XYZ file of C-alpha atoms in Angstrom:
298
model
C 20.042 -2.994 13.391
C 18.298 -4.348 10.296
C 18.231 -2.608 6.907
C 15.162 -3.024 4.693
C 14.176 -1.757 1.269
C 10.936 0.229 1.041
C 9.771 2.659 -1.662
C 12.469 5.290 -2.323
C 14.271 4.911 1.009
C 15.735 2.332 3.396
C 14.465 1.451 6.839
C 17.195 1.080 9.470
C 15.086 -0.720 12.031
C 15.406 -2.062 15.558
C 12.139 -3.893 14.874
C 12.520 -7.023 12.775
C 10.374 -6.600 9.656
C 10.292 -9.962 7.945
C 7.621 -8.671 5.552
C 10.242 -6.547 3.748
C 13.249 -7.376 1.587
C 16.709 -6.572 2.899
C 18.231 -3.376 1.493
C 21.355 -3.619 -0.627
C 21.810 0.014 -1.607
C 22.703 3.402 -0.159
C 19.402 5.245 -0.539
C 18.392 7.712 2.199
C 17.700 5.950 5.497
C 14.720 6.248 7.825
C 15.270 5.158 11.429
C 12.816 2.896 13.241
C 13.672 2.476 16.879
C 12.074 1.230 20.053
C 11.613 3.805 22.799
C 9.254 5.731 25.018
C 6.395 7.491 23.229
C 4.109 9.936 25.093
C 0.385 9.359 25.298
C -0.189 12.938 24.145
C 1.738 15.767 22.466
C 1.456 19.254 23.962
C -0.652 21.681 21.899
C -1.298 19.032 19.264
C -4.199 19.045 16.838
C -6.166 15.852 17.207
C -7.395 13.994 14.169
C -9.166 10.764 13.224
C -8.167 7.265 14.318
C -5.980 8.323 17.212
C -3.530 10.733 15.570
C -2.165 13.926 17.080
C -0.153 16.433 15.052
C 2.221 19.119 16.304
C 4.615 20.613 13.764
C 6.590 17.837 12.103
C 5.575 15.253 14.722
C 2.626 12.890 14.391
C 1.569 10.561 17.207
C -0.415 7.468 16.231
C -1.976 5.451 19.070
C -3.302 1.961 18.427
C -5.082 0.537 21.482
C -3.650 -2.735 22.845
C -0.898 -2.658 20.227
C 1.575 0.271 20.245
C 2.166 4.012 20.059
C 4.141 5.389 17.112
C 5.805 8.808 16.975
C 6.619 9.803 13.390
C 8.939 12.788 12.999
C 9.817 14.792 9.926
C 9.797 11.905 7.484
C 13.023 10.593 8.984
C 12.188 8.600 12.118
C 9.527 6.386 13.705
C 9.762 5.621 17.415
C 7.698 2.634 18.529
C 6.548 1.857 22.061
C 4.794 -1.539 22.234
C 1.843 -1.943 24.581
C 2.366 -4.758 27.077
C 0.554 -7.900 25.985
C -0.016 -6.628 22.455
C 0.455 -8.700 19.324
C 3.860 -8.405 17.667
C 2.236 -9.197 14.337
C -0.247 -6.347 14.715
C 2.556 -4.019 15.834
C 4.284 -4.652 12.506
C 0.979 -4.387 10.636
C 0.338 -0.822 11.854
C 4.021 0.104 11.603
C 4.140 -0.876 7.921
C 0.646 0.513 7.332
C -0.600 3.659 9.046
C 2.696 4.787 10.624
C 4.679 4.287 7.438
C 1.905 6.037 5.513
C 2.250 9.113 7.730
C 6.014 9.090 7.185
C 5.559 8.866 3.404
C 3.236 11.874 3.423
C 5.884 13.772 5.388
C 8.382 12.836 2.656
C 6.110 14.136 -0.120
C 4.928 10.779 -1.454
C 1.327 10.307 -2.569
C -0.046 6.932 -1.452
C -2.677 5.014 -3.381
C -4.708 2.220 -1.811
C -3.529 -0.079 -4.570
C -1.498 -3.067 -5.665
C 0.791 -2.794 -8.670
C 2.414 -5.201 -11.104
C 5.051 -4.630 -13.764
C 3.946 -4.978 -17.392
C 6.348 -4.161 -20.239
C 8.645 -2.208 -17.930
C 5.901 -0.006 -16.473
C 3.751 -0.208 -13.353
C 0.040 -1.001 -13.620
C -1.910 -0.305 -10.428
C -5.173 -1.853 -9.228
C -6.947 0.481 -6.821
C -10.209 0.127 -4.974
C -11.950 -0.126 -1.649
C -11.295 -3.076 0.646
C -12.891 -6.136 -0.919
C -12.607 -4.839 -4.498
C -10.317 -7.718 -5.436
C -7.003 -5.861 -5.740
C -4.870 -8.600 -4.227
C -6.727 -11.411 -5.982
C -6.139 -9.773 -9.353
C -2.495 -9.071 -8.526
C -2.130 -12.729 -7.533
C -3.421 -13.760 -10.958
C -0.849 -11.507 -12.675
C 1.860 -12.918 -10.401
C 0.898 -16.469 -11.382
C 1.030 -15.378 -15.033
C 4.672 -14.331 -14.541
C 4.393 -10.583 -13.935
C 6.478 -9.212 -11.050
C 4.466 -7.744 -8.190
C 5.672 -4.261 -7.276
C 3.652 -3.548 -4.130
C 0.704 -4.743 -2.086
C -2.101 -2.555 -0.697
C -0.006 0.649 -0.694
C 1.484 2.153 -3.857
C 3.807 5.127 -3.234
C 3.925 7.643 -6.071
C 5.944 10.746 -6.826
C 4.823 13.071 -9.619
C 7.286 15.554 -11.097
C 7.577 17.257 -14.502
C 4.474 15.491 -15.786
C 5.839 12.018 -14.980
C 4.740 9.619 -12.261
C 7.012 6.960 -10.777
C 6.607 4.313 -8.099
C 8.808 1.802 -6.257
C 8.737 -1.721 -4.850
C 6.953 -2.061 -1.525
C 6.088 -5.239 0.387
C 7.197 -8.276 -1.671
C 4.105 -10.348 -0.873
C 0.327 -10.219 -1.129
C -2.320 -10.397 1.588
C -5.040 -12.835 0.530
C -8.129 -14.070 2.287
C -7.919 -17.768 3.031
C -10.441 -18.713 0.346
C -8.471 -16.770 -2.276
C -5.156 -18.275 -1.159
C -6.611 -21.772 -1.484
C -8.018 -20.906 -4.923
C -4.464 -20.092 -6.021
C -3.158 -23.426 -4.781
C -1.868 -22.514 -1.310
C -2.605 -24.224 1.990
C -3.513 -22.015 4.930
C -1.258 -23.917 7.347
C 1.795 -23.205 5.171
C 1.274 -19.425 5.147
C 1.941 -16.644 7.664
C -1.168 -15.028 9.126
C -1.328 -11.395 7.974
C -3.736 -9.994 10.570
C -4.234 -11.441 14.023
C -7.628 -13.105 14.342
C -8.537 -12.950 10.637
C -8.505 -15.593 7.924
C -6.007 -13.535 5.898
C -2.490 -14.580 4.926
C 0.779 -13.365 3.479
C 1.368 -15.074 0.144
C 4.909 -14.862 -1.299
C 5.155 -13.798 -4.941
C 7.787 -13.086 -7.566
C 8.787 -9.527 -6.724
C 10.456 -6.806 -8.743
C 14.187 -7.468 -8.368
C 15.437 -3.887 -8.583
C 14.765 -1.137 -6.032
C 14.812 1.511 -8.777
C 11.835 3.717 -9.617
C 9.477 2.467 -12.316
C 7.158 4.627 -14.434
C 3.530 4.395 -13.312
C 1.555 4.102 -16.529
C -2.035 3.400 -15.507
C -4.383 3.021 -12.559
C -7.391 0.698 -12.723
C -10.223 1.510 -10.325
C -11.770 -1.884 -9.599
C -15.451 -2.479 -8.956
C -17.822 -5.407 -9.047
C -19.644 -5.713 -12.377
C -23.395 -6.087 -12.585
C -24.762 -9.139 -14.402
C -22.834 -11.866 -16.196
C -21.662 -10.101 -19.356
C -17.919 -9.263 -19.318
C -17.806 -5.462 -18.968
C -15.410 -3.147 -20.782
C -13.183 -0.817 -18.830
C -13.668 2.882 -19.497
C -11.158 5.721 -19.473
C -11.677 8.352 -16.787
C -10.616 11.993 -16.925
C -11.352 15.400 -15.473
C -13.322 15.697 -12.261
C -14.182 11.980 -12.185
C -10.503 11.016 -12.330
C -9.624 13.521 -9.619
C -12.404 12.317 -7.338
C -11.344 8.682 -7.809
C -7.706 9.358 -6.965
C -8.590 11.421 -3.926
C -10.975 8.724 -2.691
C -8.358 6.000 -3.213
C -5.564 7.795 -1.349
C -4.272 5.519 1.387
C -4.933 7.032 4.839
C -6.235 10.161 3.177
C -8.256 10.897 6.317
C -5.004 11.973 8.023
C -4.154 14.701 5.523
C -6.351 17.533 6.812
C -4.959 17.223 10.345
C -1.427 17.153 8.890
C -2.109 20.383 6.955
C -1.768 18.648 3.582
C -5.217 19.184 2.038
C -4.006 21.533 -0.693
C -0.923 19.394 -1.339
C -3.176 16.352 -1.720
C -5.427 18.094 -4.236
C -2.440 19.263 -6.292
C -0.812 15.830 -6.225
C -3.981 14.075 -7.385
C -4.447 16.636 -10.152
C -0.877 16.127 -11.326
C -1.247 12.341 -11.213
C -4.510 12.467 -13.179
C -2.623 14.302 -15.926
C 0.402 11.993 -15.827
C -1.205 8.521 -16.019
C -4.125 6.758 -17.637
C -7.016 6.054 -15.290
C -9.697 3.469 -15.987
C -12.951 2.453 -14.351
C -12.465 -1.324 -14.420
C -15.474 -3.424 -13.435
C -14.946 -7.172 -13.304
C -17.039 -10.269 -12.927
C -16.940 -11.796 -9.458
C -16.035 -15.289 -8.301
C -12.828 -17.298 -8.034
C -14.069 -19.521 -10.861
C -13.929 -16.457 -13.138
C -10.597 -14.986 -12.094
C -8.659 -16.696 -14.908
C -10.936 -15.350 -17.633
C -11.068 -11.931 -16.001
C -7.277 -11.818 -15.627
C -6.719 -12.737 -19.262
C -9.248 -10.134 -20.393
C -7.581 -7.371 -18.385
C -4.112 -8.509 -19.425
C -5.119 -8.188 -23.088
C -6.525 -4.689 -22.474
C -3.362 -3.547 -20.671
C -0.991 -4.935 -23.273
C -3.106 -3.312 -25.952
């Protein structure tokens, strides 16, 4: 049995998860074990992307990879599909299946990276291809610890938002990895069949919660003039957070629509949210990183 650190809990896993750091604390444990998983749950409500929900059980089926049964925020049972990719099994385990478990545990998930600046977390959210990982890689190269990649787990209570370390590496497209001085052959492939790689970074050393101070919603800027970021509030902030919730399409089937709305409203009140357009191109990432760094540090 392996013990790994992830968000505000530990994973006690029969599946080796080399993407995660080993746990060295006594936080609550979630079990990941290998076992038989049914193809269907009796009287389950069926939702998008192969999920079925019955009570506190959620079945996630990934063709040619694995079935995952997530129960009550405390256990994930994994049944690999014969001939499937072990790398993709871990990808969906640490992605969609873990996301379902986090929702069961009351954590709001943002589709975001986060770095630590002056003792607080700064998140970069956006759709796939918005440049979240590339920007986080620039901050990592500048000496800022990376808190999480792709998924940022948040808990909001008493008007305060906190987050935790997640995966201690970034997923970069091959061209981006090369732009940051890496060689493809020296990196682990992140997704089977894609030119995307795990890039190790300086991670946050402690597993403790860190205040989440701001969320930057990334977008591609129009033209060649460096754009200013703009504060967002009210309905626009709410809509942005709801749209950038990781695996938010699962929430209605899980009966968490109202919870999701309330969590996003609370988060919009607790942190600063910015619309953050940036100029595109790897030749501009240094200037863009410095410009955003100056804005964040104020």
